[in-house]
CSV table of C-alpha atoms in Angstrom, one decimal:
chain,number,residue,atom,x,y,z
A,1,MET,CA,14.4,16.9,-13.2
A,2,SER,CA,14.4,13.1,-13.5
A,3,THR,CA,17.9,12.9,-12.0
A,4,ARG,CA,16.9,15.1,-9.0
A,5,LEU,CA,14.0,12.9,-8.3
A,6,ARG,CA,16.0,9.7,-8.2
A,7,GLY,CA,16.4,8.4,-4.7
A,8,SER,CA,13.3,10.2,-3.4
A,9,TYR,CA,11.7,8.3,-0.5
A,10,ALA,CA,8.1,9.0,-1.7
A,11,LEU,CA,8.9,7.7,-5.2
A,12,ALA,CA,10.7,4.7,-3.7
A,13,VAL,CA,7.5,3.8,-1.8
A,14,LEU,CA,5.3,4.4,-4.8
A,15,ILE,CA,7.6,2.2,-6.9
A,16,VAL,CA,7.2,-0.7,-4.5
A,17,LEU,CA,3.4,-0.4,-4.2
A,18,LEU,CA,3.0,0.0,-8.0
A,19,GLY,CA,5.3,-2.9,-8.7
A,20,LEU,CA,3.8,-5.4,-6.3
A,21,CYS,CA,0.1,-4.6,-5.7
A,22,PRO,CA,-1.4,-5.1,-9.2
A,23,ASP,CA,-0.4,-8.8,-9.5
A,24,LEU,CA,-1.3,-9.4,-5.8
A,25,VAL,CA,-4.8,-8.2,-6.5
A,26,LEU,CA,-5.1,-10.5,-9.5
A,27,SER,CA,-4.0,-13.5,-7.4
A,28,THR,CA,-7.1,-13.5,-5.3
A,29,SER,CA,-9.5,-12.1,-7.9
A,30,PHE,CA,-9.0,-15.1,-10.2
A,31,LEU,CA,-11.8,-17.4,-8.9
A,32,PRO,CA,-14.8,-15.2,-9.6
A,33,LEU,CA,-13.3,-14.3,-13.0
A,34,SER,CA,-12.8,-17.9,-14.1
A,35,THR,CA,-16.3,-18.5,-15.7
A,36,VAL,CA,-16.2,-15.3,-17.7
A,37,LEU,CA,-12.6,-15.8,-18.8
A,38,SER,CA,-13.4,-19.3,-19.9
A,39,GLY,CA,-16.2,-18.1,-22.2
A,40,ALA,CA,-14.3,-15.1,-23.6
A,41,LEU,CA,-11.1,-17.1,-24.3
A,42,GLY,CA,-12.7,-20.4,-25.3
A,43,ALA,CA,-10.6,-22.0,-22.6
A,44,SER,CA,-11.4,-24.8,-20.1
A,45,LEU,CA,-11.3,-23.9,-16.4
A,46,ALA,CA,-8.4,-26.4,-16.1
A,47,TRP,CA,-6.3,-24.4,-18.5
A,48,LEU,CA,-7.1,-21.2,-16.8
A,49,GLN,CA,-6.0,-22.7,-13.5
A,50,VAL,CA,-2.8,-23.8,-15.2
A,51,ALA,CA,-2.3,-20.1,-16.4
A,52,ASN,CA,-2.7,-18.9,-12.9
A,53,GLY,CA,-0.5,-21.6,-11.5
A,54,LEU,CA,2.3,-20.9,-13.9
A,55,SER,CA,2.0,-17.2,-13.1
A,56,ASN,CA,2.6,-18.0,-9.4
A,57,ALA,CA,5.5,-20.3,-10.4
A,58,ALA,CA,7.0,-17.5,-12.4
A,59,PHE,CA,6.7,-15.2,-9.4
A,60,ALA,CA,8.6,-17.7,-7.3
A,61,VAL,CA,11.3,-18.1,-9.9
A,62,GLY,CA,11.5,-14.4,-10.4
A,63,VAL,CA,12.4,-13.6,-6.8
A,64,VAL,CA,15.4,-15.9,-7.0
A,65,VAL,CA,16.6,-14.8,-10.5
A,66,ALA,CA,16.4,-11.2,-9.4
A,67,ALA,CA,18.4,-11.9,-6.2
A,68,GLN,CA,21.1,-13.4,-8.4
A,69,LEU,CA,21.1,-10.6,-10.9
A,70,ALA,CA,21.2,-7.9,-8.2
A,71,GLN,CA,24.6,-9.3,-6.9
A,72,ARG,CA,26.6,-8.5,-10.0
A,73,HIS,CA,24.6,-5.9,-12.0
A,74,ARG,CA,23.5,-2.3,-11.5
A,75,GLN,CA,19.9,-2.4,-10.4
A,76,ARG,CA,18.3,0.6,-12.2
A,77,PRO,CA,18.4,-0.9,-15.7
A,78,LEU,CA,17.3,-4.2,-14.3
A,79,PHE,CA,14.2,-2.7,-12.6
A,80,LEU,CA,13.3,-0.8,-15.7
A,81,GLY,CA,13.5,-4.0,-17.7
A,82,TYR,CA,11.3,-5.8,-15.1
A,83,ALA,CA,8.7,-3.0,-15.2
A,84,ALA,CA,8.6,-3.0,-19.0
A,85,THR,CA,8.2,-6.8,-18.9
A,86,PHE,CA,5.2,-6.5,-16.6
A,87,MET,CA,3.6,-3.9,-18.8
A,88,GLY,CA,4.1,-6.0,-21.9
A,89,GLY,CA,2.6,-9.1,-20.2
A,90,SER,CA,-0.4,-7.1,-19.0
A,91,VAL,CA,-1.1,-5.8,-22.5
A,92,LEU,CA,-0.9,-9.3,-23.8
A,93,ALA,CA,-3.2,-10.6,-21.2
A,94,ALA,CA,-5.7,-7.8,-21.7
A,95,ALA,CA,-5.7,-8.2,-25.5
A,96,ALA,CA,-5.7,-12.0,-25.4
A,97,TRP,CA,-8.0,-13.7,-27.9
A,98,SER,CA,-7.3,-17.3,-26.8
A,99,THR,CA,-5.7,-19.3,-24.0
A,100,ALA,CA,-2.0,-19.2,-25.2
A,101,PRO,CA,-1.5,-15.4,-25.2
A,102,PHE,CA,-3.4,-15.0,-21.9
A,103,LEU,CA,-1.2,-17.7,-20.3
A,104,VAL,CA,2.0,-16.1,-21.6
A,105,GLY,CA,0.8,-12.7,-20.4
A,106,ARG,CA,0.1,-14.0,-16.9
A,107,VAL,CA,3.5,-15.7,-16.7
A,108,LEU,CA,5.2,-12.5,-17.7
A,109,GLN,CA,3.2,-10.6,-15.0
A,110,GLY,CA,4.1,-13.1,-12.3
A,111,GLY,CA,7.7,-13.3,-13.2
A,112,ALA,CA,8.2,-9.6,-13.5
A,113,THR,CA,6.4,-8.9,-10.2
A,114,GLY,CA,8.7,-11.3,-8.4
A,115,MET,CA,11.7,-9.6,-9.9
A,116,MET,CA,10.4,-6.1,-9.0
A,117,MET,CA,10.0,-7.2,-5.4
A,118,ILE,CA,13.6,-8.1,-4.9
A,119,SER,CA,14.8,-5.1,-6.9
A,120,ALA,CA,12.7,-2.5,-5.1
A,121,LEU,CA,12.0,-3.7,-1.6
A,122,PRO,CA,15.5,-4.2,-0.1
A,123,PRO,CA,16.6,-0.7,-1.2
A,124,LEU,CA,13.5,0.9,0.2
A,125,ILE,CA,14.2,-0.8,3.6
A,126,THR,CA,18.0,-0.1,3.7
A,127,GLN,CA,18.6,3.1,1.9
A,128,PHE,CA,16.6,5.7,4.0
A,129,GLY,CA,17.9,5.3,7.5
A,130,VAL,CA,16.5,4.0,10.8
A,131,GLY,CA,14.1,6.9,11.2
A,132,ARG,CA,11.9,5.8,8.4
A,133,LEU,CA,12.0,2.1,8.9
A,134,ALA,CA,8.8,1.9,11.0
A,135,LEU,CA,6.8,3.9,8.4
A,136,THR,CA,8.3,1.8,5.7
A,137,ALA,CA,7.2,-1.4,7.4
A,138,GLY,CA,3.6,-0.2,7.7
A,139,ILE,CA,3.4,0.9,4.1
A,140,VAL,CA,5.2,-2.2,2.7
A,141,ASP,CA,2.8,-4.4,4.6
A,142,ILE,CA,0.2,-3.5,2.0
A,143,GLY,CA,2.5,-4.1,-1.0
A,144,LEU,CA,4.0,-7.4,0.3
A,145,PHE,CA,0.7,-9.2,0.8
A,146,GLY,CA,-2.0,-6.8,2.0
A,147,ALA,CA,-3.2,-6.0,-1.5
A,148,THR,CA,-4.5,-9.6,-1.8
A,149,THR,CA,-7.4,-8.5,0.5
A,150,LEU,CA,-8.7,-6.3,-2.4
A,151,GLY,CA,-8.7,-9.3,-4.9
A,152,PRO,CA,-12.2,-10.7,-4.1
A,153,LEU,CA,-13.8,-7.3,-4.2
A,154,VAL,CA,-12.1,-6.4,-7.4
A,155,GLY,CA,-12.8,-9.8,-9.0
A,156,GLY,CA,-16.5,-9.5,-8.2
A,157,ILE,CA,-16.7,-6.1,-9.8
A,158,ALA,CA,-14.8,-7.3,-12.9
A,159,ALA,CA,-16.7,-10.5,-13.5
A,160,GLY,CA,-18.9,-9.0,-16.3
A,161,PRO,CA,-18.5,-10.1,-19.9
A,162,TRP,CA,-16.2,-7.2,-20.8
A,163,SER,CA,-15.2,-5.9,-17.4
A,164,TRP,CA,-12.4,-8.4,-17.1
A,165,ARG,CA,-10.7,-6.8,-20.0
A,166,ALA,CA,-11.2,-3.4,-18.5
A,167,LEU,CA,-9.4,-4.7,-15.3
A,168,MET,CA,-6.5,-6.1,-17.3
A,169,TRP,CA,-6.1,-2.8,-19.3
A,170,ALA,CA,-6.2,-1.0,-15.9
A,171,ILE,CA,-3.4,-3.3,-14.7
A,172,ALA,CA,-1.5,-2.6,-17.9
A,173,ALA,CA,-1.9,1.2,-17.3
A,174,LEU,CA,-0.5,0.7,-13.8
A,175,GLY,CA,2.4,-1.2,-15.3
A,176,ALA,CA,3.1,1.8,-17.6
A,177,LEU,CA,2.9,4.1,-14.6
A,178,THR,CA,5.3,1.9,-12.7
A,179,LEU,CA,7.8,2.2,-15.6
A,180,VAL,CA,7.5,6.0,-15.8
A,181,THR,CA,7.8,6.3,-12.0
A,182,ALA,CA,10.8,4.0,-11.9
A,183,TYR,CA,12.5,6.0,-14.8
A,184,ALA,CA,12.0,9.2,-12.8
A,185,GLY,CA,12.7,7.9,-9.3
A,186,TYR,CA,14.7,4.6,-9.2
A,187,PRO,CA,18.2,5.5,-8.1
A,188,GLU,CA,21.6,4.3,-9.5
A,189,LEU,CA,22.5,1.4,-7.2
A,190,ASP,CA,25.7,-0.5,-7.5
A,191,PRO,CA,25.8,-4.3,-7.5
A,192,VAL,CA,25.2,-5.7,-4.0
A,193,ASP,CA,28.1,-8.1,-4.0
A,194,ARG,CA,30.2,-8.9,-7.1
A,195,ASP,CA,32.0,-11.7,-5.2
A,196,VAL,CA,28.8,-13.8,-5.4
A,197,GLN,CA,29.2,-16.1,-8.4
A,198,LEU,CA,26.5,-17.3,-10.7
A,199,ASP,CA,24.7,-20.2,-9.0
A,200,GLY,CA,23.2,-22.0,-12.0
A,201,SER,CA,22.3,-25.1,-10.0
A,202,ALA,CA,20.2,-23.0,-7.6
A,203,LEU,CA,18.4,-21.3,-10.5
A,204,ALA,CA,17.7,-24.7,-12.2
A,205,LEU,CA,16.5,-26.3,-9.0
A,206,THR,CA,14.2,-23.4,-8.2
A,207,ALA,CA,12.7,-23.3,-11.7
A,208,THR,CA,12.1,-27.1,-11.7
A,209,ALA,CA,10.6,-27.1,-8.2
A,210,ALA,CA,8.3,-24.3,-8.8
A,211,VAL,CA,7.0,-25.4,-12.2
A,212,LEU,CA,6.4,-29.0,-11.0
A,213,VAL,CA,4.6,-28.1,-7.8
A,214,PHE,CA,2.4,-25.4,-9.3
A,215,LEU,CA,1.6,-27.4,-12.5
A,216,SER,CA,0.6,-30.5,-10.5
A,217,THR,CA,-1.8,-28.5,-8.2
A,218,SER,CA,-3.2,-26.5,-11.1
A,219,TRP,CA,-4.4,-29.5,-13.1
A,220,LEU,CA,-5.6,-31.4,-10.1
A,221,SER,CA,-9.2,-30.4,-10.9
A,222,SER,CA,-9.0,-32.1,-14.3
A,223,THR,CA,-7.5,-35.4,-13.0
A,224,SER,CA,-8.0,-37.4,-9.8
A,225,TRP,CA,-6.5,-37.3,-6.3
A,226,SER,CA,-4.9,-40.7,-6.9
A,227,SER,CA,-3.6,-40.0,-10.4
A,228,TRP,CA,0.1,-40.2,-11.1
A,229,ARG,CA,-0.3,-37.0,-13.2
A,230,PHE,CA,-0.8,-35.2,-9.9
A,231,TRP,CA,1.4,-37.1,-7.4
A,232,ALA,CA,4.5,-37.6,-9.6
A,233,PRO,CA,5.2,-34.0,-10.4
A,234,PHE,CA,4.0,-32.8,-7.0
A,235,VAL,CA,6.3,-35.2,-5.0
A,236,LEU,CA,9.2,-34.6,-7.4
A,237,GLY,CA,8.7,-30.8,-7.1
A,238,LEU,CA,8.7,-30.9,-3.3
A,239,GLY,CA,11.8,-33.2,-3.4
A,240,THR,CA,13.5,-30.7,-5.7
A,241,LEU,CA,12.7,-27.9,-3.4
A,242,ALA,CA,14.2,-29.9,-0.4
A,243,ALA,CA,17.2,-30.6,-2.5
A,244,LEU,CA,17.6,-26.9,-3.2
A,245,VAL,CA,17.6,-26.0,0.5
A,246,VAL,CA,20.1,-28.7,1.2
A,247,HIS,CA,22.3,-27.7,-1.7
A,248,GLN,CA,22.3,-24.1,-0.6
A,249,ARG,CA,23.1,-25.0,3.0
A,250,ARG,CA,26.2,-27.0,2.0
A,251,ARG,CA,27.5,-24.9,-0.9
A,252,PRO,CA,30.1,-22.3,0.1
A,253,GLY,CA,29.1,-18.8,-1.1
A,254,ALA,CA,25.6,-20.0,-2.0
A,255,LEU,CA,23.1,-17.6,-3.5
A,256,MET,CA,20.5,-18.1,-0.7
A,257,PRO,CA,21.8,-17.9,2.9
A,258,VAL,CA,20.2,-21.0,4.3
A,259,GLY,CA,22.7,-21.1,7.2
A,260,PRO,CA,21.8,-17.7,8.7
A,261,LEU,CA,18.2,-18.3,7.9
A,262,SER,CA,18.2,-21.6,10.0
A,263,THR,CA,18.3,-19.8,13.4
A,264,GLN,CA,15.1,-19.4,15.4
A,265,LEU,CA,13.9,-16.0,14.3
A,266,PRO,CA,14.1,-16.5,10.5
A,267,VAL,CA,12.7,-20.1,11.0
A,268,THR,CA,9.7,-18.7,12.9
A,269,GLY,CA,9.2,-15.8,10.5
A,270,THR,CA,9.3,-18.2,7.5
A,271,LEU,CA,6.9,-20.7,9.1
A,272,VAL,CA,4.5,-17.9,9.9
A,273,ALA,CA,4.6,-16.4,6.4
A,274,MET,CA,4.1,-19.9,4.8
A,275,VAL,CA,1.2,-21.0,7.1
A,276,ALA,CA,-0.6,-17.6,7.2
A,277,GLY,CA,-0.4,-17.1,3.4
A,278,ALA,CA,-1.8,-20.6,2.8
A,279,THR,CA,-4.5,-20.2,5.4
A,280,PHE,CA,-5.6,-16.8,4.1
A,281,VAL,CA,-5.7,-17.6,0.4
A,282,THR,CA,-7.4,-21.0,1.0
A,283,ALA,CA,-10.1,-19.5,3.4
A,284,VAL,CA,-10.9,-16.8,0.8
A,285,GLU,CA,-11.3,-19.3,-2.0
A,286,LEU,CA,-13.6,-21.5,0.2
A,287,VAL,CA,-15.8,-18.5,1.0
A,288,GLN,CA,-15.9,-17.6,-2.7
A,289,LEU,CA,-16.9,-21.2,-3.4
A,290,TYR,CA,-19.6,-21.1,-0.7
A,291,LEU,CA,-21.1,-17.9,-2.0
A,292,ALA,CA,-21.2,-19.2,-5.6
A,293,ASP,CA,-22.4,-22.8,-5.1
A,294,VAL,CA,-24.3,-22.6,-1.8
A,295,ALA,CA,-25.6,-19.1,-1.4
A,296,GLY,CA,-26.1,-18.6,-5.1
A,297,SER,CA,-24.7,-15.1,-4.9
A,298,SER,CA,-23.7,-13.2,-8.1
A,299,PRO,CA,-20.0,-12.4,-8.5
A,300,SER,CA,-20.6,-8.8,-7.7
A,301,SER,CA,-22.8,-9.5,-4.7
A,302,ALA,CA,-20.2,-12.1,-3.4
A,303,GLY,CA,-17.3,-9.7,-4.0
A,304,ALA,CA,-19.1,-6.9,-2.1
A,305,LEU,CA,-19.3,-9.1,1.1
A,306,PHE,CA,-15.5,-8.9,1.3
A,307,TRP,CA,-15.5,-5.1,1.8
A,308,SER,CA,-14.3,-5.6,5.4
A,309,MET,CA,-11.2,-7.5,4.5
A,310,PRO,CA,-9.0,-4.5,3.4
A,311,VAL,CA,-10.6,-2.6,6.3
A,312,GLY,CA,-9.2,-5.3,8.7
A,313,LEU,CA,-5.8,-5.0,7.0
A,314,VAL,CA,-5.4,-1.3,7.9
A,315,PRO,CA,-5.1,-1.6,11.7
A,316,ALA,CA,-2.7,-4.5,11.2
A,317,ALA,CA,-0.4,-2.4,9.0
A,318,VAL,CA,-0.6,0.4,11.5
A,319,LEU,CA,0.2,-1.9,14.4
A,320,PHE,CA,3.1,-3.4,12.5
A,321,GLY,CA,4.6,0.1,12.0
A,322,VAL,CA,4.1,1.0,15.6
A,323,LEU,CA,5.6,-2.2,17.0
A,324,PHE,CA,8.5,-2.4,14.5
A,325,THR,CA,11.0,-0.6,16.7
A,326,THR,CA,9.9,-2.3,19.9
A,327,ARG,CA,10.6,-5.7,21.6
A,328,TYR,CA,7.0,-6.7,21.0
A,329,LEU,CA,7.3,-7.2,17.3
A,330,PRO,CA,7.6,-11.0,17.4
A,331,TYR,CA,4.3,-11.1,19.3
A,332,LEU,CA,2.4,-9.4,16.4
A,333,VAL,CA,2.6,-12.6,14.3
A,334,ASN,CA,1.1,-14.6,17.2
A,335,LEU,CA,-1.8,-12.1,17.3
A,336,GLY,CA,-2.2,-12.3,13.5
A,337,LEU,CA,-2.3,-16.1,13.5
A,338,LEU,CA,-4.9,-16.0,16.3
A,339,ALA,CA,-7.0,-13.6,14.1
A,340,LEU,CA,-6.7,-16.2,11.2
A,341,VAL,CA,-7.8,-18.9,13.6
A,342,GLY,CA,-10.8,-16.7,14.6
A,343,GLY,CA,-11.7,-16.0,11.0
A,344,CYS,CA,-11.7,-19.7,10.1
A,345,ALA,CA,-13.6,-20.6,13.2
A,346,ALA,CA,-16.2,-17.9,12.3
A,347,LEU,CA,-16.6,-19.5,8.9
A,348,LEU,CA,-17.9,-22.7,10.6
A,349,LEU,CA,-21.1,-20.6,11.3
A,350,LEU,CA,-21.9,-20.7,7.6
A,351,SER,CA,-25.0,-22.7,7.1
A,352,ALA,CA,-26.5,-24.9,4.4
A,353,SER,CA,-29.2,-22.3,3.8
A,354,GLY,CA,-26.8,-19.9,2.2
A,355,THR,CA,-26.6,-17.3,5.0
A,356,THR,CA,-24.0,-14.7,4.4
A,357,THR,CA,-24.2,-12.6,7.6
A,358,VAL,CA,-21.0,-14.0,9.0
A,359,VAL,CA,-18.9,-13.4,5.9
A,360,PRO,CA,-17.9,-9.7,6.6
A,361,TRP,CA,-17.0,-10.4,10.2
A,362,ALA,CA,-14.8,-13.4,9.2
A,363,ALA,CA,-13.3,-11.3,6.3
A,364,ALA,CA,-12.3,-8.6,8.7
A,365,LEU,CA,-10.5,-11.1,10.9
A,366,LEU,CA,-8.8,-12.7,7.8
A,367,GLY,CA,-7.8,-9.2,6.6
A,368,PHE,CA,-6.2,-8.4,10.0
A,369,GLY,CA,-4.5,-11.8,10.1
A,370,ALA,CA,-3.1,-11.3,6.7
A,371,GLY,CA,-1.6,-7.9,7.6
A,372,ALA,CA,-0.2,-9.1,10.9
A,373,THR,CA,1.5,-12.3,9.7
A,374,VAL,CA,2.9,-12.5,6.1
A,375,ALA,CA,4.9,-9.2,5.9
A,376,PRO,CA,5.8,-9.2,9.6
A,377,GLY,CA,7.0,-12.8,9.2
A,378,LEU,CA,9.1,-11.9,6.2
A,379,PHE,CA,10.6,-9.0,8.2
A,380,LEU,CA,11.3,-11.2,11.2
A,381,ALA,CA,13.4,-13.4,8.9
A,382,GLY,CA,15.2,-10.4,7.5
A,383,LEU,CA,15.9,-8.9,10.9
A,384,GLY,CA,17.5,-12.2,11.9
A,385,VAL,CA,20.2,-11.9,9.3
A,386,SER,CA,22.6,-9.2,8.1
A,387,SER,CA,21.0,-6.4,6.1
A,388,GLN,CA,23.6,-7.1,3.4
A,389,LEU,CA,21.9,-10.5,2.9
A,390,LEU,CA,18.3,-9.0,2.8
A,391,GLY,CA,17.5,-9.5,-0.9
A,392,ARG,CA,18.9,-13.1,-0.9
A,393,ALA,CA,17.1,-14.0,2.3
A,394,PHE,CA,13.9,-12.5,1.0
A,395,ALA,CA,14.2,-14.6,-2.1
A,396,LEU,CA,14.3,-17.9,-0.2
A,397,VAL,CA,11.6,-17.0,2.2
A,398,GLN,CA,9.3,-15.8,-0.6
A,399,LEU,CA,10.0,-18.9,-2.6
A,400,LEU,CA,8.9,-21.1,0.3
A,401,ARG,CA,6.0,-18.9,1.1
A,402,LEU,CA,4.7,-18.9,-2.4
A,403,VAL,CA,4.9,-22.7,-2.7
A,404,ALA,CA,2.9,-23.1,0.5
A,405,THR,CA,0.4,-20.3,-0.3
A,406,TYR,CA,-0.6,-21.3,-3.8
A,407,SER,CA,-0.3,-25.1,-3.6
A,408,VAL,CA,-2.3,-25.7,-0.5
A,409,GLY,CA,-5.4,-23.8,-1.8
A,410,PRO,CA,-6.0,-25.9,-5.0
A,411,VAL,CA,-5.6,-29.2,-3.0
A,412,VAL,CA,-8.1,-28.1,-0.3
A,413,LEU,CA,-10.5,-26.7,-3.0
A,414,TYR,CA,-10.3,-30.0,-4.9
A,415,LEU,CA,-11.1,-31.9,-1.8
A,416,SER,CA,-14.1,-29.6,-1.1
A,417,GLN,CA,-15.5,-29.9,-4.7
A,418,ARG,CA,-15.3,-33.6,-4.7
A,419,GLN,CA,-18.0,-33.9,-2.1
A,420,SER,CA,-21.5,-34.6,-3.3
A,421,ALA,CA,-23.1,-31.6,-1.4
A,422,PRO,CA,-21.3,-28.2,-1.9
A,423,TYR,CA,-22.0,-27.1,1.7
A,424,ASP,CA,-20.4,-30.3,3.1
A,425,GLY,CA,-17.4,-29.8,0.9
A,426,VAL,CA,-16.9,-26.2,1.9
A,427,ARG,CA,-17.2,-27.2,5.6
A,428,ILE,CA,-14.6,-29.9,5.3
A,429,GLY,CA,-12.3,-27.4,3.6
A,430,ILE,CA,-12.8,-24.9,6.4
A,431,TRP,CA,-12.0,-27.5,9.0
A,432,VAL,CA,-8.8,-28.3,7.2
A,433,THR,CA,-7.9,-24.6,6.9
A,434,LEU,CA,-8.7,-24.1,10.6
A,435,ALA,CA,-6.4,-27.0,11.6
A,436,LEU,CA,-3.6,-25.4,9.5
A,437,SER,CA,-4.0,-22.1,11.2
A,438,VAL,CA,-4.0,-23.6,14.7
A,439,GLY,CA,-0.9,-25.6,13.8
A,440,GLY,CA,0.8,-22.4,12.6
A,441,LEU,CA,-0.2,-20.6,15.8
A,442,LEU,CA,1.2,-23.5,18.0
A,443,ALA,CA,4.5,-23.5,15.9
A,444,SER,CA,4.9,-19.8,16.4
A,445,LEU,CA,4.7,-20.3,20.1
A,446,VAL,CA,6.6,-23.5,20.5
A,447,VAL,CA,9.6,-22.8,18.2
A,448,PRO,CA,10.7,-19.7,20.2
A,449,ALA,CA,10.0,-21.5,23.5
A,450,VAL,CA,12.2,-24.5,22.8
A,451,SER,CA,14.9,-22.1,21.3
A,452,GLY,CA,15.2,-20.0,24.5
A,453,ALA,CA,14.1,-16.9,22.6
A,454,ARG,CA,13.5,-13.7,24.6
A,455,PRO,CA,12.1,-10.4,23.4
A,456,HIS,CA,14.6,-7.7,22.6
A,457,THR,CA,14.4,-4.2,21.1
A,458,PRO,CA,15.9,-4.5,17.6
A,459,ASP,CA,19.3,-2.8,17.0
A,460,LEU,CA,18.2,-1.2,13.7
A,461,GLU,CA,21.2,1.1,13.6
A,462,GLY,CA,23.6,-1.8,13.8
A,463,TRP,CA,21.6,-3.7,11.3
A,464,LEU,CA,21.7,-1.0,8.7
A,465,GLU,CA,25.1,0.5,9.3
A,466,ARG,CA,27.3,-2.4,10.5
A,467,GLY,CA,25.6,-5.4,8.9
A,468,GLU,CA,24.7,-7.0,12.2
A,469,ARG,CA,21.5,-8.8,13.1
A,470,ALA,CA,18.8,-6.5,14.3
A,471,LEU,CA,17.4,-9.1,16.7
A,472,ALA,CA,19.3,-11.9,18.5
A,473,SER,CA,18.4,-15.2,17.0
A,474,PRO,CA,19.3,-18.4,19.0
A,475,VAL,CA,19.9,-21.8,17.6
A,476,THR,CA,16.6,-23.3,16.6
A,477,ALA,CA,15.3,-25.7,19.2
A,478,VAL,CA,18.5,-25.4,21.3
A,479,HIS,CA,16.7,-26.8,24.3
A,480,LEU,CA,16.1,-30.0,22.5
A,481,ARG,CA,19.7,-30.4,21.4
A,482,PRO,CA,22.0,-32.0,24.0
A,483,GLY,CA,25.4,-30.5,24.0
A,484,THR,CA,24.5,-27.3,22.1
A,485,GLU,CA,25.7,-24.2,23.9
A,486,ASP,CA,22.9,-22.6,25.8
A,487,ALA,CA,20.5,-20.1,24.4
A,488,GLU,CA,21.5,-17.4,26.8
A,489,ALA,CA,25.0,-17.2,25.3
A,490,HIS,CA,23.5,-16.9,21.9
A,491,HIS,CA,21.5,-13.9,23.1
A,492,LEU,CA,24.5,-12.2,24.7
A,493,VAL,CA,27.3,-12.9,22.2
A,494,PRO,CA,27.1,-10.9,19.0
A,495,SER,CA,26.6,-13.0,15.9
A,496,VAL,CA,29.9,-11.8,14.4
A,497,LEU,CA,31.9,-13.0,17.4
A,498,ARG,CA,30.1,-16.4,17.4
A,499,ARG,CA,31.1,-17.0,13.8
A,500,ARG,CA,34.8,-16.1,14.7
A,501,ARG,CA,34.6,-18.5,17.6
A,502,ARG,CA,33.6,-21.3,15.4
């Protein structure tokens, strides 16, 4: 029976959701759990932030490692190994008696989730034909980032003395279910491209950049803004990340296809995913800080105020599926960023008296914005390159998104908590987040405009069956580059012919 179930579309969808959603929920439920975890594990809040930061770093490294392994190895045994690792890490975190095992468990959870994403998501997108792509896009919207909208609600519920362990054991049970489902339904898939050689330098640069950036932002709360212990690893990590992109751009046969991803559509999609992820996570953490320190709400009461956030996600996911096969897909990310701007602007109505009336309304806008930006942005990047490069393209875009999403938040939160009055600090943080979202919205409009981008219906059949780009993607900022061939030619001439011409 197990063999007959392999390759089932329903199980493929379930594998993606089970593989991605649990850790995504944990990523935004961490703040309300911090105090109870600190008491239960005898850990400082700084070390708990380090555990969470290293988990995010492991996620970022995991997507790149999995992209490398998928090129030269059969993916079924790989995914089963990833799922088993996630289950083991979840058990270790649930049973943790001190900081060390909890930290190791969270790192295993993050790394395994990143690996499962690259091993499960591209096959779901490419293996079931054009007819199911729109449905897949809407469903995957939840697994890629949408599950983070449940985190504050779940974290508030699980903030009791023993409830956090129940949450972790539930995550472990979901990990076991993922392993069983994958054993029954994950198909035998050949290596993607055996000609791609091991890119050890890319893996080393990725690991170095991720660890340095996430460590520096994680321990910022225990040091000072001007301390070298923050700035040295932070700047060195960002420099290493920049070196990785340059190295991959210049290296023949590089693991991550920086060249194809440097055209307008992938650039826009990547920028949207980075800015939207950072805006959403930071805004949520600022609201959680306001509810705890200004409104004096209990964790459960604060979490309940976020009920509208997953509700806001649903229409965004539906709209993503509806627009996926149309020429209007690129406009969805503009709408999503506008919703994030609206959500951040609504949070400016929070008052020093601790009023919470505006929170559900702002949360709904943030939920819609999250669903209409991060996953659609990732897909825009993927549609702008060949489907054969999908896993490797996703790895780079996710790496950049994760660095932006989970490094901006701690810095803004630190800035907020350094103010003498909690309300003033939260308000400053909201203004910073609003400025970030406005900048992202402007970039999503300006980059296509200066690149001569025009809306086109995606050629999904050519993308899946012939390895062509689904959407025409002109040279980025072509109108600002004297001597570059005009954008119209880049729309009309197929990408394969353009490469031959060069």
